[in-house]
Amino acid sequence: MEIKSKHRIVARAPYMLYMPFADMRNFVNMLPEDKKQGVSADYDTLHAVVQGFNVGVRINDRVPYSRISFKDDGAPFAFNVDLCFDADGGNPDSTDFHINVDADLNFMMKMMLGSKLQGAVDKMVDTVADLAEGKMPEGIDPSMFPEGFDPSSLGKR
């Protein structure tokens, strides 16, 4: 099953968006303390227990400031996810951000998860774009971020 997210122009240069995603430990650091139990990460991998399932993700490839490819690393089904940070034509300070997913799902899983996965990747793109613009996306609880987190700081150096 192939899923392509919507595209959003994000008001940050590609390298600014790329860098936080290039280290899997950053994902754990953004979790609230009560969600960190059962989650471990190093530079290349993240492992967690989600609803009783062991799920692992590994960075398979990094193309600096352009693409990060993730693949399953001990998950209930095979998948690949590409985060794409495309230069926005003539504007070096913005990025065309989108996500591509390829998942090896059986028929039943496709029927149950297909539209939910599409909605999830679209929401992830919207969330990254909104945070980069300093907006707290709808449905995101600000308490999930570390104290003092400023969404507009996403990707700033």
Short mmCIF file of N, CA and C in Angstrom, two decimals:
data_model
loop_
_atom_site.label_atom_id
_atom_site.label_comp_id
_atom_site.label_asym_id
_atom_site.label_seq_id
_atom_site.Cartn_x
_atom_site.Cartn_y
_atom_site.Cartn_z
N MET A 1 0.85 -1.17 0.00
CA MET A 1 0.00 0.00 0.00
C MET A 1 0.90 1.23 0.00
N GLU A 2 0.65 2.13 -0.92
CA GLU A 2 1.44 3.36 -1.01
C GLU A 2 0.57 4.55 -0.62
N ILE A 3 1.12 5.40 0.25
CA ILE A 3 0.41 6.59 0.71
C ILE A 3 1.31 7.79 0.50
N LYS A 4 0.77 8.80 -0.12
CA LYS A 4 1.49 10.06 -0.32
C LYS A 4 0.74 11.16 0.40
N SER A 5 1.43 11.86 1.28
CA SER A 5 0.78 12.94 2.03
C SER A 5 0.56 14.15 1.15
N LYS A 6 -0.16 15.08 1.70
CA LYS A 6 -0.27 16.39 1.08
C LYS A 6 1.10 17.06 1.15
N HIS A 7 1.30 18.10 0.37
CA HIS A 7 2.51 18.92 0.42
C HIS A 7 2.17 20.21 1.15
N ARG A 8 3.11 20.69 1.96
CA ARG A 8 2.96 22.00 2.60
C ARG A 8 4.26 22.76 2.44
N ILE A 9 4.14 24.02 2.15
CA ILE A 9 5.31 24.89 2.13
C ILE A 9 5.54 25.34 3.56
N VAL A 10 6.73 25.07 4.07
CA VAL A 10 7.09 25.38 5.44
C VAL A 10 8.10 26.53 5.42
N ALA A 11 7.86 27.50 6.27
CA ALA A 11 8.68 28.71 6.29
C ALA A 11 10.01 28.48 7.01
N ARG A 12 10.74 27.47 6.60
CA ARG A 12 12.07 27.16 7.11
C ARG A 12 12.88 26.56 5.96
N ALA A 13 14.18 26.84 5.94
CA ALA A 13 15.07 26.24 4.95
C ALA A 13 15.09 24.72 5.14
N PRO A 14 15.32 23.96 4.07
CA PRO A 14 15.31 22.50 4.19
C PRO A 14 16.20 21.95 5.31
N TYR A 15 17.41 22.50 5.48
CA TYR A 15 18.30 21.97 6.52
C TYR A 15 17.72 22.17 7.91
N MET A 16 16.93 23.24 8.11
CA MET A 16 16.35 23.50 9.42
C MET A 16 15.29 22.47 9.79
N LEU A 17 14.55 21.99 8.81
CA LEU A 17 13.55 20.95 9.07
C LEU A 17 14.20 19.58 9.16
N TYR A 18 15.18 19.35 8.32
CA TYR A 18 15.84 18.05 8.26
C TYR A 18 16.52 17.67 9.58
N MET A 19 17.25 18.59 10.16
CA MET A 19 18.11 18.27 11.30
C MET A 19 17.37 17.66 12.50
N PRO A 20 16.23 18.18 12.95
CA PRO A 20 15.57 17.54 14.10
C PRO A 20 15.13 16.10 13.84
N PHE A 21 14.85 15.76 12.58
CA PHE A 21 14.39 14.41 12.24
C PHE A 21 15.54 13.43 12.02
N ALA A 22 16.76 13.93 11.88
CA ALA A 22 17.91 13.08 11.55
C ALA A 22 18.43 12.27 12.72
N ASP A 23 17.98 12.55 13.93
CA ASP A 23 18.44 11.84 15.13
C ASP A 23 17.21 11.32 15.86
N MET A 24 17.07 10.01 15.95
CA MET A 24 15.88 9.39 16.54
C MET A 24 15.70 9.75 18.02
N ARG A 25 16.78 10.11 18.70
CA ARG A 25 16.67 10.50 20.11
C ARG A 25 15.81 11.74 20.28
N ASN A 26 15.74 12.58 19.27
CA ASN A 26 14.90 13.79 19.35
C ASN A 26 13.43 13.44 19.52
N PHE A 27 12.98 12.34 18.93
CA PHE A 27 11.58 11.93 19.06
C PHE A 27 11.26 11.61 20.52
N VAL A 28 12.18 10.92 21.18
CA VAL A 28 11.96 10.54 22.58
C VAL A 28 12.01 11.80 23.46
N ASN A 29 12.92 12.70 23.17
CA ASN A 29 13.04 13.93 23.96
C ASN A 29 11.77 14.77 23.93
N MET A 30 10.99 14.65 22.87
CA MET A 30 9.76 15.45 22.74
C MET A 30 8.56 14.79 23.43
N LEU A 31 8.72 13.56 23.88
CA LEU A 31 7.60 12.89 24.55
C LEU A 31 7.45 13.40 25.98
N PRO A 32 6.21 13.51 26.46
CA PRO A 32 6.03 13.83 27.88
C PRO A 32 6.57 12.68 28.73
N GLU A 33 6.98 12.97 29.93
CA GLU A 33 7.59 11.96 30.80
C GLU A 33 6.73 10.71 30.95
N ASP A 34 5.40 10.89 31.05
CA ASP A 34 4.53 9.73 31.27
C ASP A 34 4.41 8.84 30.04
N LYS A 35 4.90 9.27 28.89
CA LYS A 35 4.84 8.46 27.66
C LYS A 35 6.18 7.83 27.30
N LYS A 36 7.23 8.13 28.06
CA LYS A 36 8.58 7.65 27.71
C LYS A 36 8.84 6.22 28.15
N GLN A 37 8.02 5.70 29.07
CA GLN A 37 8.23 4.33 29.53
C GLN A 37 8.05 3.37 28.37
N GLY A 38 8.99 2.46 28.21
CA GLY A 38 8.92 1.48 27.13
C GLY A 38 9.42 2.00 25.80
N VAL A 39 9.97 3.22 25.79
CA VAL A 39 10.49 3.80 24.55
C VAL A 39 11.99 3.98 24.70
N SER A 40 12.75 3.52 23.71
CA SER A 40 14.19 3.72 23.73
C SER A 40 14.65 4.12 22.33
N ALA A 41 15.75 4.87 22.28
CA ALA A 41 16.25 5.32 20.98
C ALA A 41 17.74 5.55 21.06
N ASP A 42 18.38 5.39 19.91
CA ASP A 42 19.74 5.86 19.71
C ASP A 42 19.71 6.70 18.44
N TYR A 43 20.85 7.06 17.92
CA TYR A 43 20.89 7.95 16.76
C TYR A 43 20.08 7.42 15.58
N ASP A 44 20.16 6.09 15.34
CA ASP A 44 19.54 5.50 14.15
C ASP A 44 18.22 4.78 14.39
N THR A 45 17.91 4.39 15.63
CA THR A 45 16.73 3.56 15.86
C THR A 45 15.86 4.07 16.99
N LEU A 46 14.60 3.67 16.93
CA LEU A 46 13.64 3.93 18.00
C LEU A 46 12.82 2.66 18.18
N HIS A 47 12.66 2.23 19.42
CA HIS A 47 11.85 1.06 19.74
C HIS A 47 10.86 1.43 20.83
N ALA A 48 9.63 0.90 20.70
CA ALA A 48 8.59 1.19 21.68
C ALA A 48 7.60 0.04 21.73
N VAL A 49 6.89 -0.03 22.84
CA VAL A 49 5.77 -0.95 22.96
C VAL A 49 4.51 -0.09 22.80
N VAL A 50 3.73 -0.39 21.75
CA VAL A 50 2.52 0.37 21.44
C VAL A 50 1.34 -0.58 21.46
N GLN A 51 0.44 -0.39 22.39
CA GLN A 51 -0.75 -1.22 22.55
C GLN A 51 -0.37 -2.70 22.55
N GLY A 52 0.69 -3.03 23.27
CA GLY A 52 1.11 -4.42 23.42
C GLY A 52 2.00 -4.94 22.31
N PHE A 53 2.21 -4.17 21.25
CA PHE A 53 3.05 -4.58 20.14
C PHE A 53 4.42 -3.92 20.26
N ASN A 54 5.48 -4.70 20.01
CA ASN A 54 6.82 -4.12 19.91
C ASN A 54 6.96 -3.54 18.52
N VAL A 55 7.31 -2.27 18.46
CA VAL A 55 7.46 -1.58 17.19
C VAL A 55 8.85 -0.95 17.15
N GLY A 56 9.55 -1.19 16.08
CA GLY A 56 10.86 -0.59 15.90
C GLY A 56 10.95 0.13 14.58
N VAL A 57 11.67 1.23 14.58
CA VAL A 57 11.89 2.03 13.37
C VAL A 57 13.38 2.33 13.29
N ARG A 58 13.93 2.21 12.09
CA ARG A 58 15.35 2.47 11.86
C ARG A 58 15.50 3.46 10.70
N ILE A 59 16.42 4.40 10.86
CA ILE A 59 16.74 5.26 9.72
C ILE A 59 17.55 4.42 8.75
N ASN A 60 17.02 4.30 7.56
CA ASN A 60 17.62 3.47 6.52
C ASN A 60 18.57 4.28 5.64
N ASP A 61 18.27 5.57 5.47
CA ASP A 61 19.08 6.40 4.58
C ASP A 61 18.87 7.86 4.94
N ARG A 62 19.93 8.61 4.87
CA ARG A 62 19.87 10.07 5.05
C ARG A 62 20.49 10.72 3.83
N VAL A 63 19.74 11.57 3.18
CA VAL A 63 20.26 12.41 2.10
C VAL A 63 20.21 13.82 2.66
N PRO A 64 21.37 14.33 3.12
CA PRO A 64 21.37 15.58 3.88
C PRO A 64 20.52 16.69 3.26
N TYR A 65 19.64 17.18 4.14
CA TYR A 65 18.76 18.32 3.88
C TYR A 65 17.74 18.07 2.79
N SER A 66 17.57 16.81 2.36
CA SER A 66 16.64 16.50 1.29
C SER A 66 15.65 15.39 1.66
N ARG A 67 16.16 14.28 2.23
CA ARG A 67 15.28 13.14 2.51
C ARG A 67 15.86 12.31 3.64
N ILE A 68 14.96 11.78 4.49
CA ILE A 68 15.31 10.79 5.49
C ILE A 68 14.36 9.61 5.28
N SER A 69 14.94 8.42 5.11
CA SER A 69 14.14 7.22 4.89
C SER A 69 14.19 6.35 6.14
N PHE A 70 13.01 5.95 6.60
CA PHE A 70 12.86 5.08 7.75
C PHE A 70 12.33 3.73 7.27
N LYS A 71 12.68 2.66 8.00
CA LYS A 71 12.10 1.35 7.70
C LYS A 71 11.79 0.63 9.00
N ASP A 72 10.94 -0.36 8.89
CA ASP A 72 10.59 -1.13 10.09
C ASP A 72 11.83 -1.83 10.63
N ASP A 73 11.86 -1.98 11.94
CA ASP A 73 12.97 -2.65 12.61
C ASP A 73 12.37 -3.47 13.76
N GLY A 74 11.58 -4.46 13.37
CA GLY A 74 10.87 -5.25 14.37
C GLY A 74 9.47 -4.70 14.59
N ALA A 75 8.68 -4.68 13.54
CA ALA A 75 7.29 -4.20 13.62
C ALA A 75 6.37 -5.31 13.12
N PRO A 76 5.09 -5.23 13.41
CA PRO A 76 4.15 -6.28 12.98
C PRO A 76 4.01 -6.40 11.45
N PHE A 77 4.43 -5.38 10.69
CA PHE A 77 4.39 -5.44 9.24
C PHE A 77 5.53 -4.60 8.67
N ALA A 78 5.94 -4.89 7.46
CA ALA A 78 7.04 -4.17 6.82
C ALA A 78 6.55 -2.82 6.31
N PHE A 79 7.37 -1.80 6.49
CA PHE A 79 7.03 -0.47 5.98
C PHE A 79 8.29 0.35 5.73
N ASN A 80 8.15 1.33 4.87
CA ASN A 80 9.17 2.34 4.61
C ASN A 80 8.48 3.70 4.64
N VAL A 81 9.14 4.68 5.22
CA VAL A 81 8.60 6.04 5.29
C VAL A 81 9.70 6.99 4.84
N ASP A 82 9.38 7.87 3.91
CA ASP A 82 10.31 8.91 3.47
C ASP A 82 9.78 10.27 3.88
N LEU A 83 10.60 11.00 4.63
CA LEU A 83 10.31 12.41 4.91
C LEU A 83 11.07 13.20 3.86
N CYS A 84 10.36 14.02 3.11
CA CYS A 84 10.96 14.74 1.99
C CYS A 84 11.00 16.24 2.28
N PHE A 85 12.18 16.81 2.14
CA PHE A 85 12.42 18.22 2.42
C PHE A 85 12.91 18.85 1.12
N ASP A 86 11.99 19.15 0.22
CA ASP A 86 12.37 19.67 -1.10
C ASP A 86 12.52 21.18 -1.06
N ALA A 87 13.55 21.67 -1.73
CA ALA A 87 13.74 23.10 -1.85
C ALA A 87 12.51 23.69 -2.55
N ASP A 88 12.08 24.84 -2.08
CA ASP A 88 10.89 25.50 -2.63
C ASP A 88 11.28 26.46 -3.74
N GLY A 89 11.60 25.91 -4.90
CA GLY A 89 11.92 26.74 -6.05
C GLY A 89 12.93 27.82 -5.77
N GLY A 90 12.52 29.07 -5.95
CA GLY A 90 13.43 30.19 -5.80
C GLY A 90 13.57 30.72 -4.39
N ASN A 91 12.89 30.12 -3.41
CA ASN A 91 12.96 30.65 -2.05
C ASN A 91 13.80 29.72 -1.17
N PRO A 92 15.04 30.12 -0.85
CA PRO A 92 15.91 29.24 -0.05
C PRO A 92 15.48 29.13 1.41
N ASP A 93 14.54 29.97 1.85
CA ASP A 93 14.11 29.97 3.24
C ASP A 93 12.79 29.24 3.46
N SER A 94 12.37 28.42 2.49
CA SER A 94 11.18 27.62 2.68
C SER A 94 11.36 26.25 2.05
N THR A 95 10.54 25.32 2.51
CA THR A 95 10.67 23.91 2.14
C THR A 95 9.32 23.34 1.76
N ASP A 96 9.29 22.57 0.68
CA ASP A 96 8.12 21.78 0.32
C ASP A 96 8.26 20.46 1.08
N PHE A 97 7.49 20.32 2.17
CA PHE A 97 7.59 19.14 3.03
C PHE A 97 6.46 18.19 2.72
N HIS A 98 6.80 16.90 2.58
CA HIS A 98 5.79 15.87 2.38
C HIS A 98 6.35 14.52 2.83
N ILE A 99 5.45 13.55 2.98
CA ILE A 99 5.79 12.22 3.50
C ILE A 99 5.24 11.17 2.54
N ASN A 100 6.07 10.16 2.26
CA ASN A 100 5.63 9.02 1.46
C ASN A 100 5.77 7.76 2.30
N VAL A 101 4.73 6.92 2.28
CA VAL A 101 4.72 5.68 3.06
C VAL A 101 4.46 4.52 2.11
N ASP A 102 5.21 3.45 2.28
CA ASP A 102 4.96 2.20 1.57
C ASP A 102 4.87 1.12 2.65
N ALA A 103 3.69 0.52 2.80
CA ALA A 103 3.48 -0.48 3.85
C ALA A 103 2.98 -1.78 3.25
N ASP A 104 3.51 -2.88 3.74
CA ASP A 104 3.12 -4.21 3.29
C ASP A 104 1.98 -4.71 4.18
N LEU A 105 0.76 -4.31 3.81
CA LEU A 105 -0.41 -4.65 4.62
C LEU A 105 -1.27 -5.69 3.90
N ASN A 106 -1.80 -6.63 4.66
CA ASN A 106 -2.73 -7.58 4.06
C ASN A 106 -4.07 -6.86 3.80
N PHE A 107 -4.97 -7.54 3.13
CA PHE A 107 -6.24 -6.93 2.73
C PHE A 107 -7.01 -6.36 3.91
N MET A 108 -7.09 -7.14 5.00
CA MET A 108 -7.86 -6.70 6.17
C MET A 108 -7.24 -5.44 6.78
N MET A 109 -5.91 -5.43 6.91
CA MET A 109 -5.22 -4.27 7.47
C MET A 109 -5.41 -3.04 6.57
N LYS A 110 -5.37 -3.25 5.26
CA LYS A 110 -5.60 -2.12 4.33
C LYS A 110 -6.98 -1.52 4.55
N MET A 111 -7.97 -2.38 4.72
CA MET A 111 -9.34 -1.90 4.90
C MET A 111 -9.47 -1.16 6.23
N MET A 112 -8.80 -1.65 7.28
CA MET A 112 -8.93 -1.03 8.60
C MET A 112 -8.08 0.23 8.73
N LEU A 113 -6.90 0.24 8.12
CA LEU A 113 -5.96 1.32 8.36
C LEU A 113 -5.76 2.30 7.21
N GLY A 114 -6.15 1.93 6.01
CA GLY A 114 -5.86 2.74 4.83
C GLY A 114 -6.17 4.22 4.97
N SER A 115 -7.42 4.55 5.25
CA SER A 115 -7.80 5.97 5.34
C SER A 115 -7.22 6.61 6.60
N LYS A 116 -7.03 5.83 7.66
CA LYS A 116 -6.44 6.38 8.89
C LYS A 116 -4.99 6.76 8.66
N LEU A 117 -4.26 5.93 7.91
CA LEU A 117 -2.85 6.25 7.61
C LEU A 117 -2.75 7.51 6.76
N GLN A 118 -3.63 7.64 5.78
CA GLN A 118 -3.63 8.85 4.95
C GLN A 118 -3.86 10.08 5.81
N GLY A 119 -4.85 10.01 6.68
CA GLY A 119 -5.14 11.13 7.57
C GLY A 119 -3.98 11.43 8.51
N ALA A 120 -3.30 10.37 8.98
CA ALA A 120 -2.18 10.56 9.92
C ALA A 120 -1.01 11.25 9.25
N VAL A 121 -0.65 10.85 8.03
CA VAL A 121 0.50 11.50 7.38
C VAL A 121 0.16 12.94 6.99
N ASP A 122 -1.06 13.18 6.58
CA ASP A 122 -1.46 14.56 6.27
C ASP A 122 -1.40 15.43 7.53
N LYS A 123 -1.85 14.88 8.66
CA LYS A 123 -1.81 15.63 9.92
C LYS A 123 -0.37 15.89 10.36
N MET A 124 0.53 14.92 10.15
CA MET A 124 1.94 15.13 10.49
C MET A 124 2.53 16.28 9.69
N VAL A 125 2.21 16.34 8.41
CA VAL A 125 2.72 17.43 7.56
C VAL A 125 2.16 18.76 8.06
N ASP A 126 0.86 18.81 8.33
CA ASP A 126 0.26 20.04 8.85
C ASP A 126 0.88 20.45 10.18
N THR A 127 1.12 19.49 11.05
CA THR A 127 1.68 19.78 12.37
C THR A 127 3.08 20.39 12.25
N VAL A 128 3.93 19.79 11.43
CA VAL A 128 5.29 20.33 11.25
C VAL A 128 5.22 21.74 10.67
N ALA A 129 4.37 21.94 9.66
CA ALA A 129 4.26 23.27 9.04
C ALA A 129 3.73 24.29 10.05
N ASP A 130 2.71 23.93 10.81
CA ASP A 130 2.14 24.86 11.79
C ASP A 130 3.14 25.19 12.89
N LEU A 131 3.84 24.17 13.41
CA LEU A 131 4.82 24.42 14.45
C LEU A 131 5.93 25.35 13.95
N ALA A 132 6.36 25.16 12.72
CA ALA A 132 7.42 26.02 12.15
C ALA A 132 6.96 27.47 12.03
N GLU A 133 5.65 27.65 11.91
CA GLU A 133 5.11 29.01 11.82
C GLU A 133 4.73 29.56 13.19
N GLY A 134 5.04 28.81 14.26
CA GLY A 134 4.76 29.28 15.61
C GLY A 134 3.34 29.04 16.06
N LYS A 135 2.59 28.21 15.32
CA LYS A 135 1.20 27.92 15.69
C LYS A 135 1.14 26.57 16.40
N MET A 136 0.28 26.47 17.38
CA MET A 136 0.03 25.19 18.02
C MET A 136 -1.12 24.55 17.24
N PRO A 137 -0.86 23.45 16.55
CA PRO A 137 -1.90 22.84 15.72
C PRO A 137 -3.10 22.39 16.53
N GLU A 138 -4.25 22.42 15.90
CA GLU A 138 -5.48 21.98 16.53
C GLU A 138 -5.35 20.51 16.93
N GLY A 139 -5.79 20.20 18.12
CA GLY A 139 -5.75 18.83 18.59
C GLY A 139 -4.43 18.44 19.23
N ILE A 140 -3.47 19.34 19.26
CA ILE A 140 -2.17 19.06 19.90
C ILE A 140 -2.20 19.69 21.29
N ASP A 141 -1.92 18.88 22.28
CA ASP A 141 -1.92 19.35 23.66
C ASP A 141 -0.56 19.96 23.97
N PRO A 142 -0.49 21.27 24.24
CA PRO A 142 0.80 21.91 24.51
C PRO A 142 1.56 21.29 25.67
N SER A 143 0.86 20.62 26.58
CA SER A 143 1.53 20.03 27.73
C SER A 143 2.40 18.83 27.33
N MET A 144 2.24 18.33 26.10
CA MET A 144 3.06 17.20 25.67
C MET A 144 4.50 17.62 25.39
N PHE A 145 4.73 18.92 25.24
CA PHE A 145 6.07 19.41 24.96
C PHE A 145 6.78 19.78 26.25
N PRO A 146 8.10 19.73 26.22
CA PRO A 146 8.85 20.11 27.42
C PRO A 146 8.50 21.54 27.85
N GLU A 147 8.60 21.81 29.13
CA GLU A 147 8.30 23.14 29.66
C GLU A 147 9.17 24.17 28.95
N GLY A 148 8.55 25.26 28.55
CA GLY A 148 9.27 26.33 27.88
C GLY A 148 9.43 26.14 26.38
N PHE A 149 8.84 25.06 25.80
CA PHE A 149 8.97 24.81 24.36
C PHE A 149 8.27 25.93 23.59
N ASP A 150 8.98 26.48 22.63
CA ASP A 150 8.44 27.51 21.76
C ASP A 150 8.30 26.90 20.37
N PRO A 151 7.06 26.68 19.88
CA PRO A 151 6.89 26.02 18.59
C PRO A 151 7.60 26.73 17.45
N SER A 152 7.73 28.05 17.54
CA SER A 152 8.38 28.79 16.45
C SER A 152 9.88 28.53 16.41
N SER A 153 10.42 27.86 17.45
CA SER A 153 11.86 27.58 17.47
C SER A 153 12.20 26.33 16.66
N LEU A 154 11.19 25.62 16.16
CA LEU A 154 11.43 24.40 15.42
C LEU A 154 12.40 24.67 14.27
N GLY A 155 13.53 24.02 14.31
CA GLY A 155 14.49 24.13 13.24
C GLY A 155 15.35 25.36 13.27
N LYS A 156 15.15 26.27 14.22
CA LYS A 156 16.00 27.45 14.27
C LYS A 156 17.32 27.10 14.90
N ARG A 157 18.35 27.81 14.52
CA ARG A 157 19.68 27.61 15.11
C ARG A 157 20.06 28.82 15.90
#
